[in-house]
Short mmCIF file of C-alpha atoms (C1' of nucleotides) in Angstrom, two decimals:
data_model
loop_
_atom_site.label_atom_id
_atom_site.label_comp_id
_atom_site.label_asym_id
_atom_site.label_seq_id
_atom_site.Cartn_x
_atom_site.Cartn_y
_atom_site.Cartn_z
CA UNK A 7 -22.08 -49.69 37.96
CA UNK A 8 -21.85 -46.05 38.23
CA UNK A 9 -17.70 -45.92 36.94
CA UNK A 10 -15.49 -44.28 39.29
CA UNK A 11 -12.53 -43.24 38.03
CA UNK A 12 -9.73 -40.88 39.77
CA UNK A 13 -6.79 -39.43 38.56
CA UNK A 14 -4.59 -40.97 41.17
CA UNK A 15 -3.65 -43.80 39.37
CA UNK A 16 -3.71 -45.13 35.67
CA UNK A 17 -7.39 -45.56 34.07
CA UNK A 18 -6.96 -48.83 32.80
CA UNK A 19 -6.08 -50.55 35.98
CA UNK A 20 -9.17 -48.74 37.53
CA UNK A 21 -11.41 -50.06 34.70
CA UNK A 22 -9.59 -53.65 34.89
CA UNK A 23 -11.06 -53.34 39.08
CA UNK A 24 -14.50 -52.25 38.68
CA UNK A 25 -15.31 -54.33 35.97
CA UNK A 26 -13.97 -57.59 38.00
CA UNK A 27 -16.22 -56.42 40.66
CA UNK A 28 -19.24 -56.08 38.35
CA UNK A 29 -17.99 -59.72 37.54
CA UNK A 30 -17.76 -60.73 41.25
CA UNK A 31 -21.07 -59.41 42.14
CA UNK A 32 -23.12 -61.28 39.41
CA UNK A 33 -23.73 -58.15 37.32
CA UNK A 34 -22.09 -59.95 34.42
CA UNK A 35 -22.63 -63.65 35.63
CA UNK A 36 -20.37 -66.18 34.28
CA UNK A 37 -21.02 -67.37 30.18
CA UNK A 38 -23.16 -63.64 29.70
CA UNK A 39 -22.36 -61.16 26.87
CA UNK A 40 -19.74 -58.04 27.74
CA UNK A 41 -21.35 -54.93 25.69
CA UNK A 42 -19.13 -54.03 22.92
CA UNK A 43 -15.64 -52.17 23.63
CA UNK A 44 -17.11 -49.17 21.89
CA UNK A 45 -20.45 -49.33 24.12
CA UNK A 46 -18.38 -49.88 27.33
CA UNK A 47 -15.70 -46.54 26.50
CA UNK A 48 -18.73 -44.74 25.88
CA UNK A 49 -20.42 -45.54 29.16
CA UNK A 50 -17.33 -45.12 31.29
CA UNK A 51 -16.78 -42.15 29.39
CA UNK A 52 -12.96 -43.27 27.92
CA UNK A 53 -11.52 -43.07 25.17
CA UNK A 54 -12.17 -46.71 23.48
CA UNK A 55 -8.31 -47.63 23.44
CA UNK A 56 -8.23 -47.18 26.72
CA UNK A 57 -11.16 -49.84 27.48
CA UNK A 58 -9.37 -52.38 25.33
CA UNK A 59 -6.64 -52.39 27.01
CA UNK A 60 -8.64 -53.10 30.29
CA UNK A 61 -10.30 -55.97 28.26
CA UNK A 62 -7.43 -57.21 26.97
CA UNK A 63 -5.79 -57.42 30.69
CA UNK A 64 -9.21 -59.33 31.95
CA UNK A 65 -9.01 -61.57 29.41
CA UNK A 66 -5.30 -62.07 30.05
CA UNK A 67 -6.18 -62.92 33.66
CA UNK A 68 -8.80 -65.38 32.24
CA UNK A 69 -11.59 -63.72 33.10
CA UNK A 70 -13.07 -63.08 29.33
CA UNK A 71 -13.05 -64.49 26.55
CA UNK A 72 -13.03 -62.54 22.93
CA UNK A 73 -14.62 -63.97 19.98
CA UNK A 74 -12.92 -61.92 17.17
CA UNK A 75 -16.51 -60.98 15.85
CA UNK A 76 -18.79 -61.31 18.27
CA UNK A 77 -17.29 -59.36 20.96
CA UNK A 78 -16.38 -60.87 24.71
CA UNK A 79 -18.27 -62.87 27.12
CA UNK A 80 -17.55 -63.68 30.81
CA UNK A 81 -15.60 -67.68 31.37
CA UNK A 82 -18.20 -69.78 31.88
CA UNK A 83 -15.40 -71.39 34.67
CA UNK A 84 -17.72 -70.36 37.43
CA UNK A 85 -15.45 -72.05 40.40
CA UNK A 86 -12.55 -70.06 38.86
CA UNK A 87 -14.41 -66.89 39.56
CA UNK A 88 -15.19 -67.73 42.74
CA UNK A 89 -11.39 -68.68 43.16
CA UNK A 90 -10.57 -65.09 42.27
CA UNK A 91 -13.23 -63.16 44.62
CA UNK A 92 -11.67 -64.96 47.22
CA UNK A 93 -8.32 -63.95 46.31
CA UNK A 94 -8.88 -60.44 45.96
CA UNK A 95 -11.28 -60.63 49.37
CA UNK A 96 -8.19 -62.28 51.21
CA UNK A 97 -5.63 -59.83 49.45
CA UNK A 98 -8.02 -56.59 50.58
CA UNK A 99 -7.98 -57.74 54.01
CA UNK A 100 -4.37 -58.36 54.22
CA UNK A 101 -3.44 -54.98 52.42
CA UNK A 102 -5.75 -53.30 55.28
CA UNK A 103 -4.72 -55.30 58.38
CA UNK A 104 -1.16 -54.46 57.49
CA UNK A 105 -1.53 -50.77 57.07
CA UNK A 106 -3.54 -50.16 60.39
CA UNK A 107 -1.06 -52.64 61.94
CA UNK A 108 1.88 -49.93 60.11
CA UNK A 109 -0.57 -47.02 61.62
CA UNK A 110 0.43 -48.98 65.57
CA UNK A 111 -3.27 -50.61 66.02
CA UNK A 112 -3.05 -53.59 67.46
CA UNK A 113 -5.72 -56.31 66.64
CA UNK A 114 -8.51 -55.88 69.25
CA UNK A 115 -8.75 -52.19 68.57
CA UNK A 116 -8.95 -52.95 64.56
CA UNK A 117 -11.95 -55.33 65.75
CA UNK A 118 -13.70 -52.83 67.67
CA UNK A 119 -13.60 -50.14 64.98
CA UNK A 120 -14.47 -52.60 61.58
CA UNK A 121 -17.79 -53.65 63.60
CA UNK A 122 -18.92 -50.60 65.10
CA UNK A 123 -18.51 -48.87 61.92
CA UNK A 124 -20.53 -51.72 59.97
CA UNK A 125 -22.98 -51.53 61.99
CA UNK A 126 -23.23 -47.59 61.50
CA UNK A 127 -23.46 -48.71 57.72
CA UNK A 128 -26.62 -50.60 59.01
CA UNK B 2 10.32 -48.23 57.28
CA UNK B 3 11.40 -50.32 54.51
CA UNK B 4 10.40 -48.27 51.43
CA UNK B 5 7.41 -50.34 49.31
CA UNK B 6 7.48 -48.33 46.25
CA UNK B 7 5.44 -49.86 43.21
CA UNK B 8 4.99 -48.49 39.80
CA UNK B 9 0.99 -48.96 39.62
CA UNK B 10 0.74 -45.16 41.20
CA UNK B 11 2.74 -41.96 41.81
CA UNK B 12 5.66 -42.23 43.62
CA UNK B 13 5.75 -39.42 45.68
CA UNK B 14 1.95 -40.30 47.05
CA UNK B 15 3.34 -43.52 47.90
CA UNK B 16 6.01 -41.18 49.86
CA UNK B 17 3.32 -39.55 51.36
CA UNK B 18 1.37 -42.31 52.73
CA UNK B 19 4.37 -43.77 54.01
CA UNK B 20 5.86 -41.12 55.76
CA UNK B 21 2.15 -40.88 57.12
CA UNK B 22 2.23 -43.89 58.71
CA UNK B 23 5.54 -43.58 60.46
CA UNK B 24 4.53 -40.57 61.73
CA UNK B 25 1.06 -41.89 63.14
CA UNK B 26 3.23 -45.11 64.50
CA UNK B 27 5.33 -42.66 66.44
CA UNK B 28 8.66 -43.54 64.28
CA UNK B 29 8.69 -39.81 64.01
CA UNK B 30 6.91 -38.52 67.33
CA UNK B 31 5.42 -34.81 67.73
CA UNK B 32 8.25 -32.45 66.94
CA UNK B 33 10.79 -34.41 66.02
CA UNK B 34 13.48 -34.02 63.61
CA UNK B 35 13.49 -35.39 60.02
CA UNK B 36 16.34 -36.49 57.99
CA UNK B 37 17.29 -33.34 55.48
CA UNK B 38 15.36 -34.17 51.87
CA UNK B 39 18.61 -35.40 49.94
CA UNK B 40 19.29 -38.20 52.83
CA UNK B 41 15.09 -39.26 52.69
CA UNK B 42 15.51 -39.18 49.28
CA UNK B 43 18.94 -41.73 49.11
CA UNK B 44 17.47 -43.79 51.99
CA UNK B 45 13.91 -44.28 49.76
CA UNK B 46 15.84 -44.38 46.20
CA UNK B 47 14.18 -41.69 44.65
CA UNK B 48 15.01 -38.13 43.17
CA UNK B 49 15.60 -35.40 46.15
CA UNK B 50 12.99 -33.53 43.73
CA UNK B 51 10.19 -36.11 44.24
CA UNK B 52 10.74 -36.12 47.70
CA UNK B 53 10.73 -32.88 48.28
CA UNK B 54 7.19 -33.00 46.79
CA UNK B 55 5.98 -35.20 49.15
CA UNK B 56 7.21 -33.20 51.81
CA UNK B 57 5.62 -30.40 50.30
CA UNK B 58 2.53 -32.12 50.68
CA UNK B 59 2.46 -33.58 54.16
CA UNK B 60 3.61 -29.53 54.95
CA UNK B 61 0.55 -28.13 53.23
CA UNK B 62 -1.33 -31.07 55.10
CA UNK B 63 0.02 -29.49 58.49
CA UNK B 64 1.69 -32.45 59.27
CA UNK B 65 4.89 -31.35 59.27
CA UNK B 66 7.09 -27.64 59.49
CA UNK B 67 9.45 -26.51 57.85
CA UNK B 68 12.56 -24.62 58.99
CA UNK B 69 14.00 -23.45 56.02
CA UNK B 70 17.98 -23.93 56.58
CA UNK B 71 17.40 -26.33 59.90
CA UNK B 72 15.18 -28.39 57.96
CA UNK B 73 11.68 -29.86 59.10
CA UNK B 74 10.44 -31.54 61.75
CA UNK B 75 6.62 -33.20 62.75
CA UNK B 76 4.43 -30.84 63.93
CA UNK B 77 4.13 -30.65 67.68
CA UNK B 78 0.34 -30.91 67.76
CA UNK B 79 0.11 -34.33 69.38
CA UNK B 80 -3.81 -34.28 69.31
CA UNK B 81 -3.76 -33.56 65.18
CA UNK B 82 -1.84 -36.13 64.34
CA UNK B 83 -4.35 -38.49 66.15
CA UNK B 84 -6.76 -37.34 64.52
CA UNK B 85 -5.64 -37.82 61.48
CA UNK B 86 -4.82 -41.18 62.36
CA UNK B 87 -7.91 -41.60 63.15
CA UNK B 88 -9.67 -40.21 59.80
CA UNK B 89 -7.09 -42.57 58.06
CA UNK B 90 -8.41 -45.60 59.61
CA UNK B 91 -12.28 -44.72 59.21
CA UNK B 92 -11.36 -43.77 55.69
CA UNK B 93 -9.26 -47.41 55.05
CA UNK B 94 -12.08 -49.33 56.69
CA UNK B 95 -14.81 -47.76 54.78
CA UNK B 96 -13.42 -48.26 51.64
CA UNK B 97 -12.30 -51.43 52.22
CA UNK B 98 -16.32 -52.34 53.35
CA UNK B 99 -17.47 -50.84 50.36
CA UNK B 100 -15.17 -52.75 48.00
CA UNK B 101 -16.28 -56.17 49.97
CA UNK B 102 -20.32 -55.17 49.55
CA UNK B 103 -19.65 -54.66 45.73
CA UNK B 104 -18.06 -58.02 45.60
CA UNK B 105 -21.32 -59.40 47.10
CA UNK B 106 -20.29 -60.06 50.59
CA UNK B 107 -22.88 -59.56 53.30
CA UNK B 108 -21.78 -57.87 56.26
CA UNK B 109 -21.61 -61.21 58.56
CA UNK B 110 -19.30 -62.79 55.47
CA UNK B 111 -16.96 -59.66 56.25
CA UNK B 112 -16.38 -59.81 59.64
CA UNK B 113 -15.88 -64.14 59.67
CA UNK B 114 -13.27 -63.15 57.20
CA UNK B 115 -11.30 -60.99 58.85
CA UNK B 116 -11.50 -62.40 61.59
CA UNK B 117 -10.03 -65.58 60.91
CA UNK B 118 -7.03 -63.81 59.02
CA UNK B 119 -6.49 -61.55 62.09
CA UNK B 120 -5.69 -64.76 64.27
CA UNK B 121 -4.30 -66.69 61.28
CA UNK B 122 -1.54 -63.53 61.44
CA UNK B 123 -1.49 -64.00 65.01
"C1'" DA C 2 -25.06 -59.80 -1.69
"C1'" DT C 3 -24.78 -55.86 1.07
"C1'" DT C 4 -24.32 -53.53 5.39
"C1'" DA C 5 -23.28 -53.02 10.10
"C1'" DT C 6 -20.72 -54.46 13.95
"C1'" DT C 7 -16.90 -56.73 16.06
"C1'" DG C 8 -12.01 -56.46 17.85
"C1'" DT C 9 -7.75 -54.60 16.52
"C1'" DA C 10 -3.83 -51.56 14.95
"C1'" DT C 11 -1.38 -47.22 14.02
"C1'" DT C 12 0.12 -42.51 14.39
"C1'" DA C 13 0.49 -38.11 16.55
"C1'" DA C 14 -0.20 -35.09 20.21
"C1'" DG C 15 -0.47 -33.59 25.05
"C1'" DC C 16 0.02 -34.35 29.80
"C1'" DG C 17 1.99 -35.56 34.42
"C1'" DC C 18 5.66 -37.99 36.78
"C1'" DT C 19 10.47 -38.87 37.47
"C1'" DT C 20 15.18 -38.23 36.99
"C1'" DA C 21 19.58 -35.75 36.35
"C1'" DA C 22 22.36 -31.88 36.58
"C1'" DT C 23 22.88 -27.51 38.41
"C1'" DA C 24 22.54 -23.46 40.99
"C1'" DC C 25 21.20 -20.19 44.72
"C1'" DA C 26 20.14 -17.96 49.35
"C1'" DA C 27 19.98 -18.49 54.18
"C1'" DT C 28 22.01 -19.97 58.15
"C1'" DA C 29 23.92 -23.54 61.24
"C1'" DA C 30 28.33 -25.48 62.31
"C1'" DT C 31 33.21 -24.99 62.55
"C1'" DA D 6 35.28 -15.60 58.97
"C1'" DT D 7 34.80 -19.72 56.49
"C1'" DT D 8 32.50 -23.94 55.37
"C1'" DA D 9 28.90 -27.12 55.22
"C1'" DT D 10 24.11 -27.97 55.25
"C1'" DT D 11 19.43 -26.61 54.67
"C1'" DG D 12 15.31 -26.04 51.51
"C1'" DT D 13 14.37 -24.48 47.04
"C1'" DA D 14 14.25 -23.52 41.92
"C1'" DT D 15 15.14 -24.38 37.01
"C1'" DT D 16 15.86 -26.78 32.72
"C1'" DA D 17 15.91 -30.71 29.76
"C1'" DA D 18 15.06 -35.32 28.79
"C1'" DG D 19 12.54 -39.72 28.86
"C1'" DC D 20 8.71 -42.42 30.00
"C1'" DG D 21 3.87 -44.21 30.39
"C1'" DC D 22 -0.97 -42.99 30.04
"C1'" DT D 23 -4.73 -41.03 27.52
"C1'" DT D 24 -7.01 -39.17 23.76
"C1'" DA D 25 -8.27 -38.37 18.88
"C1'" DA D 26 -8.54 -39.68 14.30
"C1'" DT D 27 -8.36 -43.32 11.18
"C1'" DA D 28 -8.26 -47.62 9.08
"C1'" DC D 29 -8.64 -52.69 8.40
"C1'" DA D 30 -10.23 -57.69 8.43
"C1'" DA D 31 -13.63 -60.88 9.87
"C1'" DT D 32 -18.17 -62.03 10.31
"C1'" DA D 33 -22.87 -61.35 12.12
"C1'" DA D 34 -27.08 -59.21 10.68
"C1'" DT D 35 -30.04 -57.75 7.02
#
DNA sequence: ATTATTGTATTAAGCGCTTAATACAATAAT
DNA sequence: ATTATTGTATTAAGCGCTTAATACAATAAT
């Protein structure tokens, strides 16, 4: 919710992530009302351009759906959401394993270190 | 090793990271010798100018010395480098959990996960 | 009917990143 | 002594991203 955007990489793509996580999480559950492009630039503080184009990537990815007039709403495809949290879940995990595996951890130690530290995040 | 260069950030922290990592795997142990900047550059297919940033980088990061006509070399501080390492990791993990608990996944969810892709990469 | 709101398009400017082409000083290698 | 190699610096060009300022068509709201 609260936008996070760095300067490491493009805005858009950042806006295209959060906003598929706000999607993942239920915050915009599937068939609901997206605020309008304006309202959403304003909030993320953006220029409005800039939001489109992470809207129009969504909805190229199938994720939302724009009624010319009426502004965008979330696919009411509920199993293909689900489909796509598990993708990006699977694709996190494999990006990570792969870089600590790069860093010369091998498996038990990556073990030991996720769990202790989730359990320090209580 | 094999340079994994995409165009969704800035090259030369892409150079960065990866130079990290071979470093922290030992490809480049604790005072070694690296390859002069226009042969890094050739062998990762970039400008000798954008690697030289990089370099630049990892140098101000301590990570690495340079010799200014013998050319640079990893810093001999063995204990540094693992800690480092081991910031990297804590810092990979916890973003990684925090990106999984915005998706919606509960802690136990997590660790099921990854651990049936750790074995399923053997 | 009129007004407000919707997504959309365009143009111009500024910025950082990347490349290419050079050049230089210091010094290691011969 | 001469040559090759080192990091370093500079300039110009092109590119994508972002912003700002506008404008338009379609239609929902009044």
């Amino acid at each position: 919710m609260p936008w996070d955007l760095k300067s490491d990489r493009p805005i858009y793509t950042q806006l295209v992530e959060q906003i598929k996580l706000m999607v993942f999480s239920g915050t915009y559950p599937p068939g609901s009302k997206l605020p309008s492009v304006r309202d959403m630039a304003q909030e993320a503080a953006v220029n409005p351009n800039t939001m489109q184009r992470a809207l129009a990537k969504l909805e190229e990815d199938g994720l939302i759906i724009t009624h010319r007039t009426s502004g965008r709403s979330i696919t009411e495809d509920a199993s293909m959401i689900e489909l796509a949290k598990t993708k990006l879940a699977r694709d996190q995990i494999f990006e990570f394993l792969e870089k600590m595996r790069l860093m010369g951890f091998d498996q038990k130690e990556i073990l030991t270190i996720i769990t202790t530290m989730a359990k320090e995040l209580k």
